[in-house]
Tab-separated table of C-alpha atoms and ligand atoms in Angstrom:
chain	number	residue	atom	x	y	z
A	1	MET	CA	0.574	-0.106	-0.538
A	2	THR	CA	0.907	3.524	-0.853
A	3	ALA	CA	2.268	5.463	2.043
A	4	GLN	CA	-0.218	8.411	4.095
A	5	ASP	CA	-0.563	11.702	4.044
A	6	THR	CA	-2.273	12.673	6.945
A	7	THR	CA	-1.847	15.939	7.141
A	8	ASN	CA	-4.567	16.588	3.865
A	9	ALA	CA	-7.450	14.264	5.480
A	10	SER	CA	-10.505	15.009	5.117
A	11	PRO	CA	-12.941	14.651	7.831
A	12	LEU	CA	-15.840	13.665	4.955
A	13	ALA	CA	-13.524	10.443	3.719
A	14	PRO	CA	-14.141	7.272	5.359
A	15	GLU	CA	-12.265	5.835	7.718
A	16	TRP	CA	-11.175	3.472	5.198
A	17	LEU	CA	-9.542	5.532	3.152
A	18	THR	CA	-5.852	7.574	3.363
A	19	VAL	CA	-4.002	10.208	1.687
A	20	PRO	CA	-1.491	8.119	-0.711
A	21	ARG	CA	1.081	10.055	-0.618
A	22	ASP	CA	1.783	10.163	-4.303
A	23	LEU	CA	-1.184	11.009	-5.630
A	24	ASN	CA	0.235	10.285	-8.824
A	25	ALA	CA	1.491	6.005	-7.870
A	26	LEU	CA	-0.699	3.197	-8.937
A	27	GLN	CA	-1.590	1.457	-6.788
A	28	GLU	CA	-0.730	-2.852	-7.523
A	29	PRO	CA	-4.264	-5.020	-7.000
A	30	MET	CA	-6.320	-2.692	-8.467
A	31	TRP	CA	-4.213	-2.305	-11.966
A	32	ALA	CA	-4.027	-4.600	-15.489
A	33	ARG	CA	-0.079	-5.425	-14.981
A	34	THR	CA	1.175	-3.334	-18.408
A	35	VAL	CA	-0.289	0.061	-16.809
A	36	GLU	CA	2.622	2.617	-16.366
A	37	ARG	CA	3.274	5.987	-16.156
A	38	ASN	CA	4.820	7.221	-19.457
A	39	ASP	CA	7.583	8.982	-19.959
A	40	ASP	CA	5.125	12.078	-20.102
A	41	GLY	CA	3.603	11.386	-16.816
A	42	GLY	CA	0.281	9.973	-19.012
A	43	LEU	CA	-1.373	5.914	-18.326
A	44	ALA	CA	-0.120	3.524	-20.985
A	45	VAL	CA	-1.241	0.265	-21.378
A	46	ALA	CA	0.801	-2.396	-23.074
A	47	GLY	CA	3.118	1.017	-24.669
A	48	VAL	CA	-0.018	2.369	-25.772
A	49	SER	CA	-1.326	5.905	-24.885
A	50	VAL	CA	-4.420	6.425	-23.188
A	51	ALA	CA	-4.580	9.362	-25.049
A	52	ALA	CA	-3.738	7.762	-27.976
A	53	LEU	CA	-6.995	6.179	-27.393
A	54	LYS	CA	-8.883	9.101	-26.632
A	55	GLU	CA	-8.010	9.928	-30.274
A	56	GLN	CA	-8.944	6.736	-31.733
A	57	PHE	CA	-11.798	5.127	-29.895
A	58	GLY	CA	-12.995	8.347	-27.736
A	59	THR	CA	-14.247	8.055	-24.381
A	60	PRO	CA	-15.819	6.942	-22.402
A	61	LEU	CA	-13.953	3.482	-23.244
A	62	PHE	CA	-13.670	0.384	-21.221
A	63	VAL	CA	-9.498	-0.284	-21.502
A	64	MET	CA	-8.809	-4.818	-21.663
A	65	ASP	CA	-4.779	-6.011	-21.415
A	66	GLU	CA	-5.491	-8.545	-23.434
A	67	SER	CA	-2.547	-10.327	-21.770
A	68	ASP	CA	-3.128	-9.722	-18.735
A	69	PHE	CA	-6.672	-11.435	-18.900
A	70	ARG	CA	-4.961	-14.715	-20.353
A	71	ALA	CA	-2.149	-14.665	-17.717
A	72	ARG	CA	-5.522	-14.216	-14.541
A	73	ALA	CA	-7.237	-16.511	-17.015
A	74	ARG	CA	-4.021	-19.214	-17.012
A	75	ALA	CA	-3.529	-18.725	-13.565
A	76	PHE	CA	-6.701	-20.084	-12.331
A	77	LYS	CA	-6.150	-22.971	-14.124
A	78	ASP	CA	-2.197	-24.259	-13.885
A	79	SER	CA	-3.041	-23.120	-9.390
A	80	PHE	CA	-6.449	-25.257	-9.623
A	81	ASP	CA	-4.458	-27.530	-11.689
A	82	ALA	CA	-1.670	-28.245	-9.561
A	83	ALA	CA	-2.445	-27.971	-6.342
A	84	PHE	CA	-6.068	-30.802	-7.647
A	85	ALA	CA	-3.697	-33.434	-9.548
A	86	ASP	CA	-3.127	-35.727	-6.944
A	87	ILE	CA	-7.540	-35.178	-6.667
A	88	CYS	CA	-8.638	-35.643	-9.585
A	89	GLY	CA	-6.470	-35.255	-12.469
A	90	GLY	CA	-6.967	-31.511	-12.228
A	91	VAL	CA	-9.605	-28.645	-12.273
A	92	ASP	CA	-11.970	-27.338	-14.886
A	93	VAL	CA	-12.114	-24.150	-14.697
A	94	TYR	CA	-15.010	-22.735	-16.232
A	95	TYR	CA	-14.876	-18.222	-16.785
A	96	ALA	CA	-18.008	-17.095	-15.973
A	97	GLY	CA	-19.247	-15.523	-19.147
A	98	LYS	CA	-21.574	-13.171	-17.016
A	99	SER	CA	-18.946	-11.190	-15.943
A	100	PHE	CA	-17.663	-9.921	-19.146
A	101	LEU	CA	-19.002	-11.264	-22.537
A	102	CYS	CA	-17.880	-11.524	-26.244
A	103	THR	CA	-16.360	-13.827	-28.474
A	104	ALA	CA	-12.606	-12.629	-28.743
A	105	VAL	CA	-13.030	-12.819	-25.012
A	106	VAL	CA	-14.519	-16.492	-25.434
A	107	LYS	CA	-11.395	-17.071	-27.847
A	108	TRP	CA	-9.104	-15.613	-25.104
A	109	VAL	CA	-10.440	-18.635	-22.838
A	110	GLU	CA	-10.081	-21.490	-24.905
A	111	GLU	CA	-6.894	-20.506	-26.540
A	112	GLU	CA	-6.131	-20.676	-22.737
A	113	GLY	CA	-7.246	-24.156	-22.033
A	114	LEU	CA	-10.808	-23.428	-19.536
A	115	ARG	CA	-13.814	-24.058	-20.610
A	116	LEU	CA	-17.334	-20.862	-20.531
A	117	ASP	CA	-20.137	-20.829	-17.510
A	118	THR	CA	-23.435	-19.050	-19.794
A	119	ALA	CA	-26.634	-17.530	-18.303
A	120	SER	CA	-28.719	-17.410	-20.747
A	121	GLY	CA	-28.925	-18.006	-24.671
A	122	GLY	CA	-27.808	-14.435	-25.633
A	123	GLU	CA	-24.500	-15.744	-23.838
A	124	LEU	CA	-24.823	-19.326	-25.839
A	125	ALA	CA	-25.225	-17.042	-29.132
A	126	VAL	CA	-21.507	-15.522	-27.983
A	127	ALA	CA	-20.292	-18.669	-26.863
A	128	ALA	CA	-21.756	-19.942	-30.580
A	129	ARG	CA	-20.250	-17.374	-32.555
A	130	ALA	CA	-16.321	-17.682	-31.408
A	131	GLY	CA	-16.682	-20.927	-32.324
A	132	ILE	CA	-16.646	-23.550	-29.352
A	133	PRO	CA	-17.337	-26.324	-28.228
A	134	GLY	CA	-20.744	-27.408	-27.076
A	135	GLU	CA	-18.990	-29.500	-24.404
A	136	ARG	CA	-16.711	-27.206	-23.174
A	137	VAL	CA	-19.897	-25.253	-22.405
A	138	ALA	CA	-22.060	-25.249	-18.586
A	139	LEU	CA	-25.386	-22.869	-18.812
A	140	HIS	CA	-27.285	-21.859	-15.359
A	141	GLY	CA	-30.680	-19.875	-14.371
A	142	ASN	CA	-33.297	-20.243	-12.860
A	143	ASN	CA	-35.999	-19.485	-15.148
A	144	LYS	CA	-34.642	-21.484	-18.468
A	145	SER	CA	-37.157	-21.374	-21.484
A	146	ASP	CA	-38.372	-24.961	-23.551
A	147	ALA	CA	-35.771	-23.057	-26.320
A	148	GLU	CA	-32.617	-21.713	-24.369
A	149	ILE	CA	-33.057	-25.549	-23.398
A	150	ASN	CA	-33.336	-26.847	-26.428
A	151	ARG	CA	-30.848	-24.558	-27.863
A	152	ALA	CA	-28.349	-26.253	-25.422
A	153	LEU	CA	-29.206	-29.508	-26.486
A	154	ASP	CA	-28.711	-28.210	-29.725
A	155	MET	CA	-25.125	-27.757	-29.287
A	156	LYS	CA	-24.782	-30.690	-27.615
A	157	LEU	CA	-23.511	-28.362	-24.400
A	158	GLY	CA	-21.082	-30.177	-21.679
A	159	ARG	CA	-23.612	-29.262	-18.713
A	160	ILE	CA	-26.484	-27.504	-17.701
A	161	VAL	CA	-26.648	-26.254	-14.191
A	162	VAL	CA	-31.010	-27.686	-13.322
A	163	ASP	CA	-31.383	-25.097	-10.560
A	164	SER	CA	-35.091	-26.663	-9.590
A	165	LEU	CA	-37.086	-30.028	-9.103
A	166	ALA	CA	-39.737	-28.323	-12.275
A	167	GLU	CA	-37.240	-27.420	-14.333
A	168	LEU	CA	-35.205	-31.142	-13.510
A	169	GLU	CA	-38.406	-32.080	-15.270
A	170	ARG	CA	-38.372	-30.145	-18.478
A	171	VAL	CA	-34.986	-30.764	-19.271
A	172	GLY	CA	-35.222	-33.916	-19.396
A	173	ALA	CA	-38.990	-34.520	-20.910
A	174	THR	CA	-37.115	-32.305	-23.610
A	175	ALA	CA	-34.361	-35.408	-24.396
A	176	GLN	CA	-36.088	-38.037	-24.207
A	177	ALA	CA	-37.968	-36.304	-26.612
A	178	ARG	CA	-35.893	-36.059	-28.464
A	179	GLY	CA	-33.216	-38.942	-27.926
A	180	GLU	CA	-31.241	-37.542	-26.366
A	181	GLU	CA	-30.233	-37.683	-22.721
A	182	ALA	CA	-28.803	-34.065	-21.426
A	183	LYS	CA	-26.497	-33.772	-19.457
A	184	VAL	CA	-26.646	-32.370	-15.532
A	185	MET	CA	-25.455	-31.024	-13.030
A	186	LEU	CA	-27.925	-29.934	-9.728
A	187	ARG	CA	-27.492	-26.544	-7.562
A	188	LEU	CA	-27.424	-27.053	-4.674
A	189	THR	CA	-27.923	-24.473	-1.803
A	190	PRO	CA	-25.756	-25.241	0.873
A	191	GLY	CA	-26.638	-22.412	3.626
A	192	VAL	CA	-22.671	-21.170	3.524
A	193	HIS	CA	-23.270	-17.708	2.224
A	194	ALA	CA	-19.138	-16.132	2.143
A	195	HIS	CA	-19.840	-12.115	2.477
A	196	THR	CA	-16.045	-11.363	1.442
A	197	HIS	CA	-14.575	-11.048	4.506
A	198	GLU	CA	-16.901	-13.232	6.506
A	199	PHE	CA	-19.275	-16.313	6.414
A	200	ILE	CA	-21.634	-17.508	7.504
A	201	ALA	CA	-23.495	-20.896	7.130
A	202	THR	CA	-27.362	-20.994	7.811
A	203	ALA	CA	-29.159	-24.554	7.771
A	204	HIS	CA	-31.933	-22.677	5.157
A	205	GLU	CA	-32.147	-20.753	2.568
A	206	ASP	CA	-34.073	-17.791	0.857
A	207	GLN	CA	-33.266	-17.101	-2.450
A	208	LYS	CA	-33.934	-18.083	-5.198
A	209	PHE	CA	-31.546	-19.970	-7.101
A	210	GLY	CA	-30.944	-23.876	-6.141
A	211	LEU	CA	-32.112	-26.654	-4.786
A	212	SER	CA	-31.545	-26.530	-0.704
A	213	MET	CA	-30.144	-29.286	1.658
A	214	ALA	CA	-31.949	-28.268	4.727
A	215	GLU	CA	-34.517	-31.647	4.827
A	216	ASP	CA	-37.570	-29.707	5.093
A	217	THR	CA	-37.785	-28.134	2.106
A	218	THR	CA	-40.193	-31.016	1.040
A	219	GLY	CA	-43.431	-31.378	3.350
A	220	GLN	CA	-41.460	-34.770	3.347
A	221	ALA	CA	-39.381	-35.884	6.653
A	222	GLY	CA	-36.064	-36.414	6.765
A	223	LEU	CA	-35.913	-35.888	2.253
A	224	SER	CA	-34.826	-32.147	1.195
A	225	ALA	CA	-35.297	-30.478	-1.848
A	226	ALA	CA	-31.810	-31.512	-3.287
A	227	GLU	CA	-32.203	-35.346	-2.195
A	228	GLU	CA	-36.078	-35.268	-3.768
A	229	ALA	CA	-34.045	-33.695	-7.391
A	230	VAL	CA	-31.245	-36.588	-6.688
A	231	ALA	CA	-33.578	-39.421	-7.140
A	232	ALA	CA	-35.783	-37.512	-9.167
A	233	ALA	CA	-32.240	-37.645	-12.211
A	234	ALA	CA	-31.178	-40.509	-10.989
A	235	ALA	CA	-34.632	-42.359	-11.967
A	236	HIS	CA	-35.107	-39.920	-15.784
A	237	PRO	CA	-34.153	-41.385	-18.484
A	238	GLY	CA	-33.529	-38.432	-19.819
A	239	ILE	CA	-31.394	-37.316	-18.051
A	240	GLU	CA	-27.511	-38.204	-17.464
A	241	LEU	CA	-26.723	-36.652	-13.452
A	242	LEU	CA	-22.927	-35.626	-14.234
A	243	GLY	CA	-22.878	-34.368	-10.186
A	244	LEU	CA	-23.963	-31.367	-8.294
A	245	HIS	CA	-23.006	-27.402	-7.526
A	246	CYS	CA	-22.887	-24.518	-5.744
A	247	HIS	CA	-22.388	-21.127	-5.732
A	248	ILE	CA	-21.732	-19.366	-2.270
A	249	GLY	CA	-21.159	-16.057	-3.107
A	250	SER	CA	-18.927	-13.751	-4.670
A	251	GLN	CA	-16.090	-10.560	-4.213
A	252	ILE	CA	-14.873	-13.271	-1.174
A	253	PHE	CA	-11.421	-12.898	-0.369
A	254	GLU	CA	-10.957	-15.548	2.228
A	255	PRO	CA	-10.521	-19.710	2.005
A	256	ASP	CA	-13.005	-21.178	4.239
A	257	GLY	CA	-16.409	-20.688	2.889
A	258	PHE	CA	-15.935	-22.418	-0.155
A	259	ALA	CA	-14.138	-25.170	1.237
A	260	LEU	CA	-17.049	-25.442	3.935
A	261	ALA	CA	-18.964	-25.721	1.215
A	262	ALA	CA	-16.839	-28.212	-0.973
A	263	GLU	CA	-17.098	-30.266	2.459
A	264	LYS	CA	-20.910	-29.795	2.857
A	265	LEU	CA	-21.429	-31.340	-1.080
A	266	LEU	CA	-19.331	-33.610	-0.425
A	267	ARG	CA	-20.838	-35.439	2.031
A	268	PHE	CA	-24.345	-35.356	0.655
A	269	LEU	CA	-23.071	-37.015	-2.551
A	270	ALA	CA	-21.210	-39.441	-1.285
A	271	ALA	CA	-24.228	-40.180	1.101
A	272	MET	CA	-26.506	-39.851	-2.119
A	273	GLN	CA	-23.871	-42.399	-4.114
A	274	GLU	CA	-24.434	-44.764	-1.243
A	275	LYS	CA	-28.275	-44.853	-0.780
A	276	TYR	CA	-28.939	-44.701	-4.963
A	277	SER	CA	-26.540	-47.159	-6.010
A	278	ILE	CA	-24.978	-44.546	-8.126
A	279	VAL	CA	-21.527	-41.948	-8.996
A	280	MET	CA	-21.524	-39.000	-9.896
A	281	PRO	CA	-18.157	-38.000	-11.512
A	282	GLU	CA	-18.027	-33.455	-10.608
A	283	LEU	CA	-18.160	-31.384	-8.482
A	284	ASP	CA	-18.279	-27.543	-9.375
A	285	LEU	CA	-17.259	-25.408	-7.205
A	286	GLY	CA	-18.590	-22.087	-8.648
A	287	GLY	CA	-16.498	-18.955	-8.565
A	288	GLY	CA	-16.373	-16.111	-6.019
A	289	TYR	CA	-13.194	-15.149	-6.217
A	290	GLY	CA	-12.143	-11.451	-4.759
A	291	ILE	CA	-10.844	-8.445	-6.403
A	292	ALA	CA	-9.180	-4.579	-5.489
A	293	TYR	CA	-11.708	-1.782	-6.049
A	294	THR	CA	-9.182	-0.038	-3.959
A	295	PRO	CA	-6.479	0.018	-2.062
A	296	VAL	CA	-7.408	-1.668	0.819
A	297	ASP	CA	-9.057	-4.760	-0.577
A	298	THR	CA	-6.471	-7.941	-0.388
A	299	PRO	CA	-6.598	-11.042	-2.869
A	300	ARG	CA	-5.595	-13.806	-2.433
A	301	PRO	CA	-3.354	-15.487	-5.102
A	302	ALA	CA	-5.511	-18.466	-6.873
A	303	ALA	CA	-2.682	-20.498	-5.819
A	304	GLU	CA	-3.436	-19.777	-2.170
A	305	ILE	CA	-7.045	-20.825	-2.766
A	306	ALA	CA	-6.827	-23.570	-4.836
A	307	GLU	CA	-4.005	-24.637	-1.785
A	308	ALA	CA	-7.383	-24.126	0.816
A	309	MET	CA	-10.382	-25.853	-0.649
A	310	ALA	CA	-7.699	-28.715	-2.081
A	311	ALA	CA	-6.416	-29.840	1.440
A	312	VAL	CA	-10.733	-30.241	2.059
A	313	VAL	CA	-11.305	-32.095	-0.721
A	314	ARG	CA	-8.928	-34.431	0.412
A	315	SER	CA	-9.517	-34.958	3.842
A	316	THR	CA	-13.079	-34.884	3.298
A	317	CYS	CA	-12.945	-37.736	0.863
A	318	ALA	CA	-10.422	-39.818	2.891
A	319	GLU	CA	-12.271	-39.743	5.360
A	320	LEU	CA	-15.729	-40.850	3.126
A	321	GLY	CA	-13.713	-43.266	1.677
A	322	ILE	CA	-14.776	-42.117	-2.056
A	323	ASP	CA	-12.441	-40.986	-5.038
A	324	SER	CA	-12.553	-37.573	-5.469
A	325	PRO	CA	-15.598	-36.374	-8.391
A	326	ARG	CA	-13.486	-34.150	-10.775
A	327	ILE	CA	-13.532	-30.252	-9.512
A	328	SER	CA	-14.701	-27.452	-11.245
A	329	ILE	CA	-14.674	-24.431	-10.478
A	330	GLU	CA	-16.578	-20.504	-12.689
A	331	PRO	CA	-14.213	-17.614	-12.111
A	332	GLY	CA	-15.821	-14.174	-14.065
A	333	ARG	CA	-14.321	-11.320	-12.047
A	334	ALA	CA	-10.950	-12.504	-9.935
A	335	ILE	CA	-10.080	-13.535	-13.869
A	336	VAL	CA	-11.431	-10.222	-15.686
A	337	GLY	CA	-12.062	-7.299	-13.208
A	338	SER	CA	-8.919	-6.041	-12.635
A	339	THR	CA	-8.430	-6.556	-16.134
A	340	THR	CA	-9.310	-3.372	-17.275
A	341	PHE	CA	-10.004	0.385	-16.725
A	342	THR	CA	-12.598	2.968	-17.581
A	343	LEU	CA	-11.039	5.978	-19.474
A	344	TYR	CA	-13.519	9.007	-18.469
A	345	GLU	CA	-13.263	12.462	-19.749
A	346	VAL	CA	-13.498	15.325	-16.756
A	347	GLY	CA	-16.256	17.055	-17.304
A	348	THR	CA	-18.113	19.973	-15.041
A	349	LEU	CA	-16.341	20.338	-11.207
A	350	LYS	CA	-17.955	22.310	-8.403
A	351	THR	CA	-17.394	22.040	-4.803
A	352	VAL	CA	-19.935	22.254	-2.199
A	353	ARG	CA	-18.826	22.229	1.517
A	354	VAL	CA	-20.648	19.656	4.455
A	355	ASP	CA	-21.199	19.581	7.419
A	356	ALA	CA	-18.247	17.109	10.186
A	357	PRO	CA	-17.923	17.521	13.269
A	358	GLY	CA	-14.640	19.829	13.569
A	359	THR	CA	-10.996	18.412	15.438
A	360	ALA	CA	-10.418	19.174	19.021
A	361	SER	CA	-9.151	22.596	17.884
A	362	ASP	CA	-12.747	23.402	16.697
A	363	GLY	CA	-13.752	23.396	20.144
A	364	GLY	CA	-15.629	20.494	19.481
A	365	ASN	CA	-18.341	22.438	17.409
A	366	ASN	CA	-19.448	21.052	13.935
A	367	VAL	CA	-17.148	22.906	10.859
A	368	THR	CA	-17.684	22.037	6.469
A	369	TYR	CA	-15.926	20.749	5.015
A	370	PRO	CA	-15.435	20.901	0.902
A	371	ARG	CA	-16.254	18.201	-1.356
A	372	ARG	CA	-15.205	18.438	-5.037
A	373	TYR	CA	-17.804	16.608	-7.022
A	374	VAL	CA	-15.668	15.478	-10.834
A	375	SER	CA	-18.052	14.863	-13.461
A	376	VAL	CA	-17.092	12.944	-16.333
A	377	ASP	CA	-18.868	11.685	-19.660
A	378	GLY	CA	-20.408	8.357	-18.697
A	379	GLY	CA	-21.306	6.744	-15.312
A	380	MET	CA	-24.021	4.669	-13.801
A	381	SER	CA	-25.150	3.881	-17.294
A	382	ASP	CA	-20.882	1.703	-17.988
A	383	ASN	CA	-21.057	1.460	-14.409
A	384	ALA	CA	-23.755	0.460	-11.903
A	385	ARG	CA	-22.616	-1.207	-9.268
A	386	PRO	CA	-21.967	1.702	-7.162
A	387	VAL	CA	-25.264	2.066	-6.865
A	388	LEU	CA	-26.795	-1.344	-7.022
A	389	TYR	CA	-23.778	-2.623	-3.904
A	390	ASP	CA	-22.702	0.201	-3.080
A	391	ALA	CA	-20.099	-0.838	-4.829
A	392	ASP	CA	-16.114	1.642	-3.978
A	393	TYR	CA	-13.492	2.208	-6.207
A	394	SER	CA	-11.418	4.070	-6.997
A	395	ALA	CA	-9.749	6.966	-9.276
A	396	VAL	CA	-6.477	8.537	-10.836
A	397	LEU	CA	-5.161	11.025	-13.050
A	398	ALA	CA	-4.884	8.793	-16.382
A	399	SER	CA	-3.925	11.930	-18.726
A	400	ARG	CA	-1.078	13.455	-17.174
A	401	THR	CA	0.566	13.241	-13.336
A	402	SER	CA	0.157	16.561	-11.323
A	403	SER	CA	1.502	17.823	-7.759
A	404	ALA	CA	-1.490	19.616	-6.508
A	405	ALA	CA	-2.563	18.938	-3.507
A	406	PRO	CA	-5.126	16.179	-2.780
A	407	GLN	CA	-8.373	16.487	-2.560
A	408	LEU	CA	-11.353	14.441	-1.114
A	409	SER	CA	-13.195	13.946	-4.762
A	410	ARG	CA	-16.265	12.195	-6.122
A	411	VAL	CA	-16.228	11.289	-8.798
A	412	VAL	CA	-19.812	10.988	-10.430
A	413	GLY	CA	-21.452	10.673	-14.230
A	414	LYS	CA	-23.681	12.799	-15.917
A	415	HIS	CA	-27.043	11.110	-15.990
A	416	CYS	CA	-30.172	12.731	-14.564
A	417	GLU	CA	-29.782	10.770	-11.066
A	418	SER	CA	-28.043	12.488	-7.712
A	419	GLY	CA	-27.767	9.028	-6.784
A	420	ASP	CA	-25.038	8.616	-10.279
A	421	ILE	CA	-21.935	7.604	-8.374
A	422	VAL	CA	-19.251	6.245	-9.825
A	423	VAL	CA	-16.093	6.368	-7.104
A	424	ARG	CA	-17.581	7.648	-3.479
A	425	ASP	CA	-14.940	8.765	-1.941
A	426	VAL	CA	-10.829	9.364	-3.404
A	427	TYR	CA	-8.153	12.066	-2.876
A	428	LEU	CA	-7.170	13.627	-6.332
A	429	PRO	CA	-4.634	16.373	-7.186
A	430	GLU	CA	-6.551	19.403	-6.793
A	431	ASP	CA	-5.925	21.140	-10.274
A	432	VAL	CA	-8.108	18.110	-12.024
A	433	ALA	CA	-10.134	20.007	-14.432
A	434	ALA	CA	-12.152	20.069	-17.536
A	435	GLY	CA	-10.752	18.077	-20.206
A	436	ASP	CA	-8.317	15.952	-17.849
A	437	LEU	CA	-8.692	12.411	-17.980
A	438	LEU	CA	-9.605	9.822	-16.059
A	439	ALA	CA	-9.202	5.896	-15.252
A	440	VAL	CA	-10.559	3.459	-12.896
A	441	PRO	CA	-9.998	0.223	-12.191
A	442	GLY	CA	-11.358	-2.797	-11.419
A	443	THR	CA	-13.714	-2.374	-14.594
A	444	GLY	CA	-13.884	-5.358	-16.550
A	445	ALA	CA	-16.335	-7.623	-14.510
A	446	TYR	CA	-20.407	-6.935	-13.771
A	447	CYS	CA	-19.333	-2.810	-15.289
A	448	TRP	CA	-20.086	-3.158	-19.749
A	449	ALA	CA	-21.829	-6.391	-18.818
A	450	LEU	CA	-24.089	-4.743	-16.718
A	451	SER	CA	-24.207	-0.999	-18.464
A	452	SER	CA	-27.475	0.354	-20.243
A	453	ASN	CA	-28.672	3.557	-21.852
A	454	TYR	CA	-29.646	5.078	-19.740
A	455	ASN	CA	-30.021	8.911	-20.391
A	456	TYR	CA	-29.807	6.951	-24.327
A	457	LEU	CA	-26.619	7.183	-23.722
A	458	ALA	CA	-24.571	5.386	-25.996
A	459	ARG	CA	-22.941	2.810	-23.872
A	460	PRO	CA	-18.741	2.906	-24.619
A	461	GLY	CA	-16.993	0.033	-26.763
A	462	VAL	CA	-14.342	-2.230	-25.194
A	463	VAL	CA	-10.466	-2.048	-27.189
A	464	ALA	CA	-8.364	-4.685	-26.226
A	465	VAL	CA	-4.536	-3.360	-26.037
A	466	ARG	CA	-1.674	-6.531	-25.991
A	467	ASP	CA	1.633	-5.467	-27.916
A	468	GLY	CA	1.629	-2.063	-28.315
A	469	SER	CA	-1.690	-2.343	-30.480
A	470	ALA	CA	-4.869	-1.404	-29.272
A	471	ARG	CA	-8.082	-3.221	-31.462
A	472	LEU	CA	-12.068	-2.837	-30.657
A	473	ILE	CA	-13.079	-5.828	-29.968
A	474	VAL	CA	-16.916	-4.429	-28.669
A	475	ARG	CA	-17.581	-1.461	-30.848
A	476	GLY	CA	-19.471	1.182	-28.836
A	477	GLU	CA	-22.597	2.749	-29.697
A	478	THR	CA	-23.790	6.006	-32.090
A	479	GLU	CA	-26.805	7.487	-31.446
A	480	GLU	CA	-28.010	5.634	-35.283
A	481	ASP	CA	-27.509	2.415	-32.890
A	482	LEU	CA	-29.326	4.264	-30.653
A	483	LEU	CA	-32.725	5.382	-32.890
A	484	ASN	CA	-33.108	2.637	-34.455
A	485	ARG	CA	-34.943	0.857	-32.660
A	486	ASP	CA	-37.292	3.010	-32.470
A	487	MET	CA	-40.605	2.508	-35.098
A	488	GLY	CA	-40.414	5.467	-35.364
A	489	VAL	CA	-44.521	7.877	-34.927
B	501	LIG	C1	-23.540	-19.871	-10.455
B	501	LIG	C2	-21.891	-18.247	-10.789
B	501	LIG	N1	-20.618	-19.188	-10.289
B	501	LIG	C3	-19.867	-18.427	-11.027
B	501	LIG	C4	-20.342	-16.786	-10.783
B	501	LIG	C5	-19.217	-15.862	-11.327
B	501	LIG	O1	-18.396	-15.354	-10.335
B	501	LIG	P1	-17.482	-14.020	-9.935
B	501	LIG	O2	-17.537	-13.174	-11.396
B	501	LIG	O3	-17.946	-13.266	-8.570
B	501	LIG	O4	-15.480	-15.347	-10.124
B	501	LIG	C6	-21.478	-16.786	-10.534
B	501	LIG	C7	-21.502	-14.754	-10.254
B	501	LIG	O5	-22.871	-14.363	-9.986
B	501	LIG	C8	-23.064	-17.113	-10.210
B	501	LIG	O6	-23.682	-17.359	-10.332
């Protein structure tokens, strides 16, 4: 972490936010590997300056470091393969396409030896366009349409992750009518909820996803919804039951929650195999590995998480006397999140004064402190996470360096919502002015994917930069795109 400078600290800042000694520094875990400052002070990615990117593609713009994406994908695959080599011969890593998906990314995922997790017919369409073989693709969703189920069968998907008993019957009946067997994983809710720095285990599930493992969820004493589904799947002529799946949450730093879920699922898998005389050869432990959005976030390396999970799988299988099923995982954010920053241009600046308790020298009275609003040319339409989840981000001045004093700033968008905040609290140089470029790191996951056309803003493009050259992998929308679907007066 960069050393802090307490003299410029604002009482309006949240406790976790310290004043960096050097406002121009790029704090490591938040940025993609090839991002650095050029000799002129402007940011560059893989040798391409943000000035050049703005000139060629405009702003706002998602700027993705392709080699960083590939390295993170490969790190997951290699670390989990190594940790699980002696347990089940390696791990299948499904990149969670919901975090960010386009055909170029599918290609990279495949080239790095990963598979693809999708959650809708639209995401399957991207997979098909990219040409990834169906057996390397999974389909999720708690409300799959008949068209989506048929599309999954047409594409001969490696797995359909079934979310409910009703869906199991629909998938089974559809496959049977086609004279096929659908390859099915059952999504269970193990009662483990992980939440960034901690996890809680509960007996019951109150959420839309998955089949509960709690034993009174079917109205039949001792029978869980999960067991009911296993029994139904094992008996259904249209179903090939591959195994079990869970996903305990997102932006999780500690491996304990993953390990506990793995243990619960393995115990259940062993009990079901024995009771119904079946073998379930696969177990998917989902995604959810956290990344750094701010300087105080401390994500764990993939290898550390892999080791912790492998230790539990190894010991639980030994205790149960079963062979480990083939393990798979579904990271999204931890692969793509930190590969990307959003480049914005600064427009209007405004400083307000906000009441806050004074220091001892103010005699305990309230004092007003400045908060500066820095408006940029995007906002909640390209990053909904601050509004949706209260998510924190960080930002730096990207077009140049500055030796001006730090000023507590709030980076806001241009939408007609006062909640349209991109970075709630960040120290930026006090000479930031209209026309400067700002970069917000960690926007690779669930930003472009959740983008909208609110206020008829065109969605930004996504540019991939590698070895000194930049290419659009998703074109930004034009005004014509925005008007295309308007059927006229
Ligand atoms: C079933 C499932 N798998 C994987 C993921 C990916 O999670 P993350 O991007 O946090 O790794 C999600 C995210 O919601 C999910 O629902």
